PDB file of N, CA and C in Angstrom:
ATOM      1  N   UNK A   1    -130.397 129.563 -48.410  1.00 78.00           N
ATOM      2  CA  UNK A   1    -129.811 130.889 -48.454  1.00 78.00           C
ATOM      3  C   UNK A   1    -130.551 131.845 -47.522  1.00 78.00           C
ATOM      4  N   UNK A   2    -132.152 131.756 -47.394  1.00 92.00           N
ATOM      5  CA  UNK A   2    -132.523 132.647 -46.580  1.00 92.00           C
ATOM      6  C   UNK A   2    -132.218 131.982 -44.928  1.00 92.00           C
ATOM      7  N   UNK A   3    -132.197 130.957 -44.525  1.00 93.00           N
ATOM      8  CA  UNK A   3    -131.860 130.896 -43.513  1.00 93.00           C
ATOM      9  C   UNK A   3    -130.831 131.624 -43.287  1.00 93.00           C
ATOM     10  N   UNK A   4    -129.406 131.055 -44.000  1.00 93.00           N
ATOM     11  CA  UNK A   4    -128.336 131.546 -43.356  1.00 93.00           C
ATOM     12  C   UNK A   4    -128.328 133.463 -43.129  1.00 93.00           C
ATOM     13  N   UNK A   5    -129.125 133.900 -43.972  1.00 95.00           N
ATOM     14  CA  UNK A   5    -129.007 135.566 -43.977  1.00 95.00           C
ATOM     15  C   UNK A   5    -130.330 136.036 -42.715  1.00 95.00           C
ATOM     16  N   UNK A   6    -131.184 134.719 -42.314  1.00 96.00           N
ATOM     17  CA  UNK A   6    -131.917 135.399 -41.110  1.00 96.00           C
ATOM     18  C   UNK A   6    -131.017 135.000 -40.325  1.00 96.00           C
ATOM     19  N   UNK A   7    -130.040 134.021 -40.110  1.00 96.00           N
ATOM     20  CA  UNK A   7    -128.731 133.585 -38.441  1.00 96.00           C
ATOM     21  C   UNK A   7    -127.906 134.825 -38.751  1.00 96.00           C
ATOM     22  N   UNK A   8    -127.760 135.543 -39.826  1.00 96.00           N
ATOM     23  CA  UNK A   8    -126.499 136.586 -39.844  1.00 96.00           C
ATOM     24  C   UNK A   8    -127.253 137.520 -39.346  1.00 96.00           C
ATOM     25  N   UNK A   9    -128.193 137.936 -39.669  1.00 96.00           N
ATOM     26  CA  UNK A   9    -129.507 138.961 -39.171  1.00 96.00           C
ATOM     27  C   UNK A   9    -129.235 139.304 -37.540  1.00 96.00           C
ATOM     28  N   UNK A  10    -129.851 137.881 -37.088  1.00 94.00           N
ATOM     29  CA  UNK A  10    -129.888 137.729 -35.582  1.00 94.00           C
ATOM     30  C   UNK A  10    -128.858 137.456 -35.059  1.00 94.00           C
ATOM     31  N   UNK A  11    -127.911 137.384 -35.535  1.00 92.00           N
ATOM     32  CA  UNK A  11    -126.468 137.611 -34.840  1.00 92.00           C
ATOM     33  C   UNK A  11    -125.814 138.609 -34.879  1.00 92.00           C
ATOM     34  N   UNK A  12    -126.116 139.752 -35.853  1.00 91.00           N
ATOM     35  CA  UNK A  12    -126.044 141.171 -35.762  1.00 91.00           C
ATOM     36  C   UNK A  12    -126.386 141.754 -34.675  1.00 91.00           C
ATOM     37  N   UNK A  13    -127.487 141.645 -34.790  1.00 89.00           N
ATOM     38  CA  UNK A  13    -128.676 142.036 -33.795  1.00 89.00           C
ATOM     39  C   UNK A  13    -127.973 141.586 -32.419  1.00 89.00           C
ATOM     40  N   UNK A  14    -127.633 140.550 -32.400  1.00 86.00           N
ATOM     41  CA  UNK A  14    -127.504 140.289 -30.714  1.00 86.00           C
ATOM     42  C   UNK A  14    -126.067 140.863 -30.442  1.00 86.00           C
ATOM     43  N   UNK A  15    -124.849 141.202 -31.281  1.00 83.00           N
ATOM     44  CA  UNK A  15    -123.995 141.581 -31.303  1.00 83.00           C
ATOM     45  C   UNK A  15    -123.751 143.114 -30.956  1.00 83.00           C
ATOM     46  N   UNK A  16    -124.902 143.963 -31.533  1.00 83.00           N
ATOM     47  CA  UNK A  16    -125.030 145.118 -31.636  1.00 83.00           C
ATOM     48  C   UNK A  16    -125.867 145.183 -30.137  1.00 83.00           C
ATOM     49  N   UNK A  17    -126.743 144.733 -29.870  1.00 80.00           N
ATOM     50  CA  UNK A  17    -127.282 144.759 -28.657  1.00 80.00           C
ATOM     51  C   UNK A  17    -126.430 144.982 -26.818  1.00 80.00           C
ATOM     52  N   UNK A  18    -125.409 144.363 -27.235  1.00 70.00           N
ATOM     53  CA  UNK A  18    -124.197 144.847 -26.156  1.00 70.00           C
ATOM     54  C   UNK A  18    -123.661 145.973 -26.204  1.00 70.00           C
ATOM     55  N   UNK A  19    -123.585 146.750 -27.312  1.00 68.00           N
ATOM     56  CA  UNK A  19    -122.736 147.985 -27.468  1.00 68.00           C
ATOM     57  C   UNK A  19    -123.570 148.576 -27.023  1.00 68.00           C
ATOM     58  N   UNK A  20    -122.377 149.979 -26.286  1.00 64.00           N
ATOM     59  CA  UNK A  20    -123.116 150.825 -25.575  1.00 64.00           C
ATOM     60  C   UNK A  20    -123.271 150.480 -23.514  1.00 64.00           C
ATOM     61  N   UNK A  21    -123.426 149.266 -23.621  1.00 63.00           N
ATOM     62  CA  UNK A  21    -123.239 149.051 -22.225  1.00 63.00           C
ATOM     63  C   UNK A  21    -122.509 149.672 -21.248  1.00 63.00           C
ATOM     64  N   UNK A  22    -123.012 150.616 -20.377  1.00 66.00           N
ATOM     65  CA  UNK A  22    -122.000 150.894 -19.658  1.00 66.00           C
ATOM     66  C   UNK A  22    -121.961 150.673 -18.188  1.00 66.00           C
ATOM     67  N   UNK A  23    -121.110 150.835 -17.238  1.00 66.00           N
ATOM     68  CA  UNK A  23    -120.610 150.266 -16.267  1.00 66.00           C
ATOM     69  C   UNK A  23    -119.390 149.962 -15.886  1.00 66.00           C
ATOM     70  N   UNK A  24    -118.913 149.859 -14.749  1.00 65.00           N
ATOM     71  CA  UNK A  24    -117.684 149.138 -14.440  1.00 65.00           C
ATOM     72  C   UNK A  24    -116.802 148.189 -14.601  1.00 65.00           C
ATOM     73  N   UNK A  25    -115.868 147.406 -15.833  1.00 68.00           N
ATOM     74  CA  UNK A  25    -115.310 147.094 -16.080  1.00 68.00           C
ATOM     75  C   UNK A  25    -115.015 145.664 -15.222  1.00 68.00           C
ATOM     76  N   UNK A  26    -115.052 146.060 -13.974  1.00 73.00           N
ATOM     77  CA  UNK A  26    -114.163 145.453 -13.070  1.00 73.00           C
ATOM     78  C   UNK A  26    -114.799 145.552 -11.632  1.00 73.00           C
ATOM     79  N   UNK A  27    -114.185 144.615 -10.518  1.00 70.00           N
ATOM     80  CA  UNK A  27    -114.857 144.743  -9.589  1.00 70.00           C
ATOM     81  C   UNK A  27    -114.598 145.590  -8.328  1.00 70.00           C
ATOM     82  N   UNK A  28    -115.096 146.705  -8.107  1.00 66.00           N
ATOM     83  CA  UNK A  28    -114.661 147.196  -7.234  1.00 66.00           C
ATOM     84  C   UNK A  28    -114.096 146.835  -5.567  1.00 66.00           C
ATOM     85  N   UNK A  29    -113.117 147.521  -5.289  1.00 72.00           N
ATOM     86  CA  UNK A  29    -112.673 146.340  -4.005  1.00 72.00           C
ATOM     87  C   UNK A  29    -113.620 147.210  -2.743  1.00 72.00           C
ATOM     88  N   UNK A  30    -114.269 145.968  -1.330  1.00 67.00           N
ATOM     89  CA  UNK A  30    -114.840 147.194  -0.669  1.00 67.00           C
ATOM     90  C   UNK A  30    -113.617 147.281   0.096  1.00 67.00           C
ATOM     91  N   UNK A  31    -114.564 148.753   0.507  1.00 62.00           N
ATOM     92  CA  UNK A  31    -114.026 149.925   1.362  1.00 62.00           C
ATOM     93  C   UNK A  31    -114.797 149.417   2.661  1.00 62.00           C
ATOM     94  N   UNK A  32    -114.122 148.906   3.524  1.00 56.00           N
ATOM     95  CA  UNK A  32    -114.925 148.694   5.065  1.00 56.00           C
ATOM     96  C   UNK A  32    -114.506 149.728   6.002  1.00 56.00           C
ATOM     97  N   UNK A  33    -114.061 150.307   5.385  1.00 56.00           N
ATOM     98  CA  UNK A  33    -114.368 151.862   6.442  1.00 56.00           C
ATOM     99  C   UNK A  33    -115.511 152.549   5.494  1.00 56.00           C
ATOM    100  N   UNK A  34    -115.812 152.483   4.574  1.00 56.00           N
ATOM    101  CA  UNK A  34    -117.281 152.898   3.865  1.00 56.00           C
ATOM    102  C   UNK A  34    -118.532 152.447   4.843  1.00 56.00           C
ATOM    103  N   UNK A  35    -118.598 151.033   4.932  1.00 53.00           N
ATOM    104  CA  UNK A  35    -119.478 150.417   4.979  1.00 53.00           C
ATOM    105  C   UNK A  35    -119.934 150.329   6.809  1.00 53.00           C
ATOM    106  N   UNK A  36    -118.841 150.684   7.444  1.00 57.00           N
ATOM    107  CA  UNK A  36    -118.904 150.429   8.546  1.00 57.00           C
ATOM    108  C   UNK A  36    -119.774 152.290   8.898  1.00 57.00           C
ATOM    109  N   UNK A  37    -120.736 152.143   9.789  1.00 59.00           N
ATOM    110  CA  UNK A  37    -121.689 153.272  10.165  1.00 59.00           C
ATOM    111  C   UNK A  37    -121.136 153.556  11.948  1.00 59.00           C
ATOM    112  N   UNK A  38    -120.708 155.070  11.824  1.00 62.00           N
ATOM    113  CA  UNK A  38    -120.431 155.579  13.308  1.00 62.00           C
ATOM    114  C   UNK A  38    -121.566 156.126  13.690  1.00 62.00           C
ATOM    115  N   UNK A  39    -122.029 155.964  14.916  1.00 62.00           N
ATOM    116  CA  UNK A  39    -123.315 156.409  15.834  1.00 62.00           C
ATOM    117  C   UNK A  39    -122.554 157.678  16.486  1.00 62.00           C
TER     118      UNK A  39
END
């Protein structure tokens, strides 16, 4: 019994550990007129 309630523990834990992440969803497409540099 205590095992299984320390794997629910640490699977909380690692579950909850993703939330909150933030960032881009998705991949942005490039822009090669961004990237390209005029002298």
């Amino acid at each position: 019994m205590r095992t299984g309630l320390i794997a629910t523990f640490i699977l909380t834990v690692l579950t909850l550990a993703g939330c909150g992440q933030s960032g881009p969803l998705y991949m942005p497409a490039d822009d090669t007129e961004q990237a390209e540099q005029t002298e």
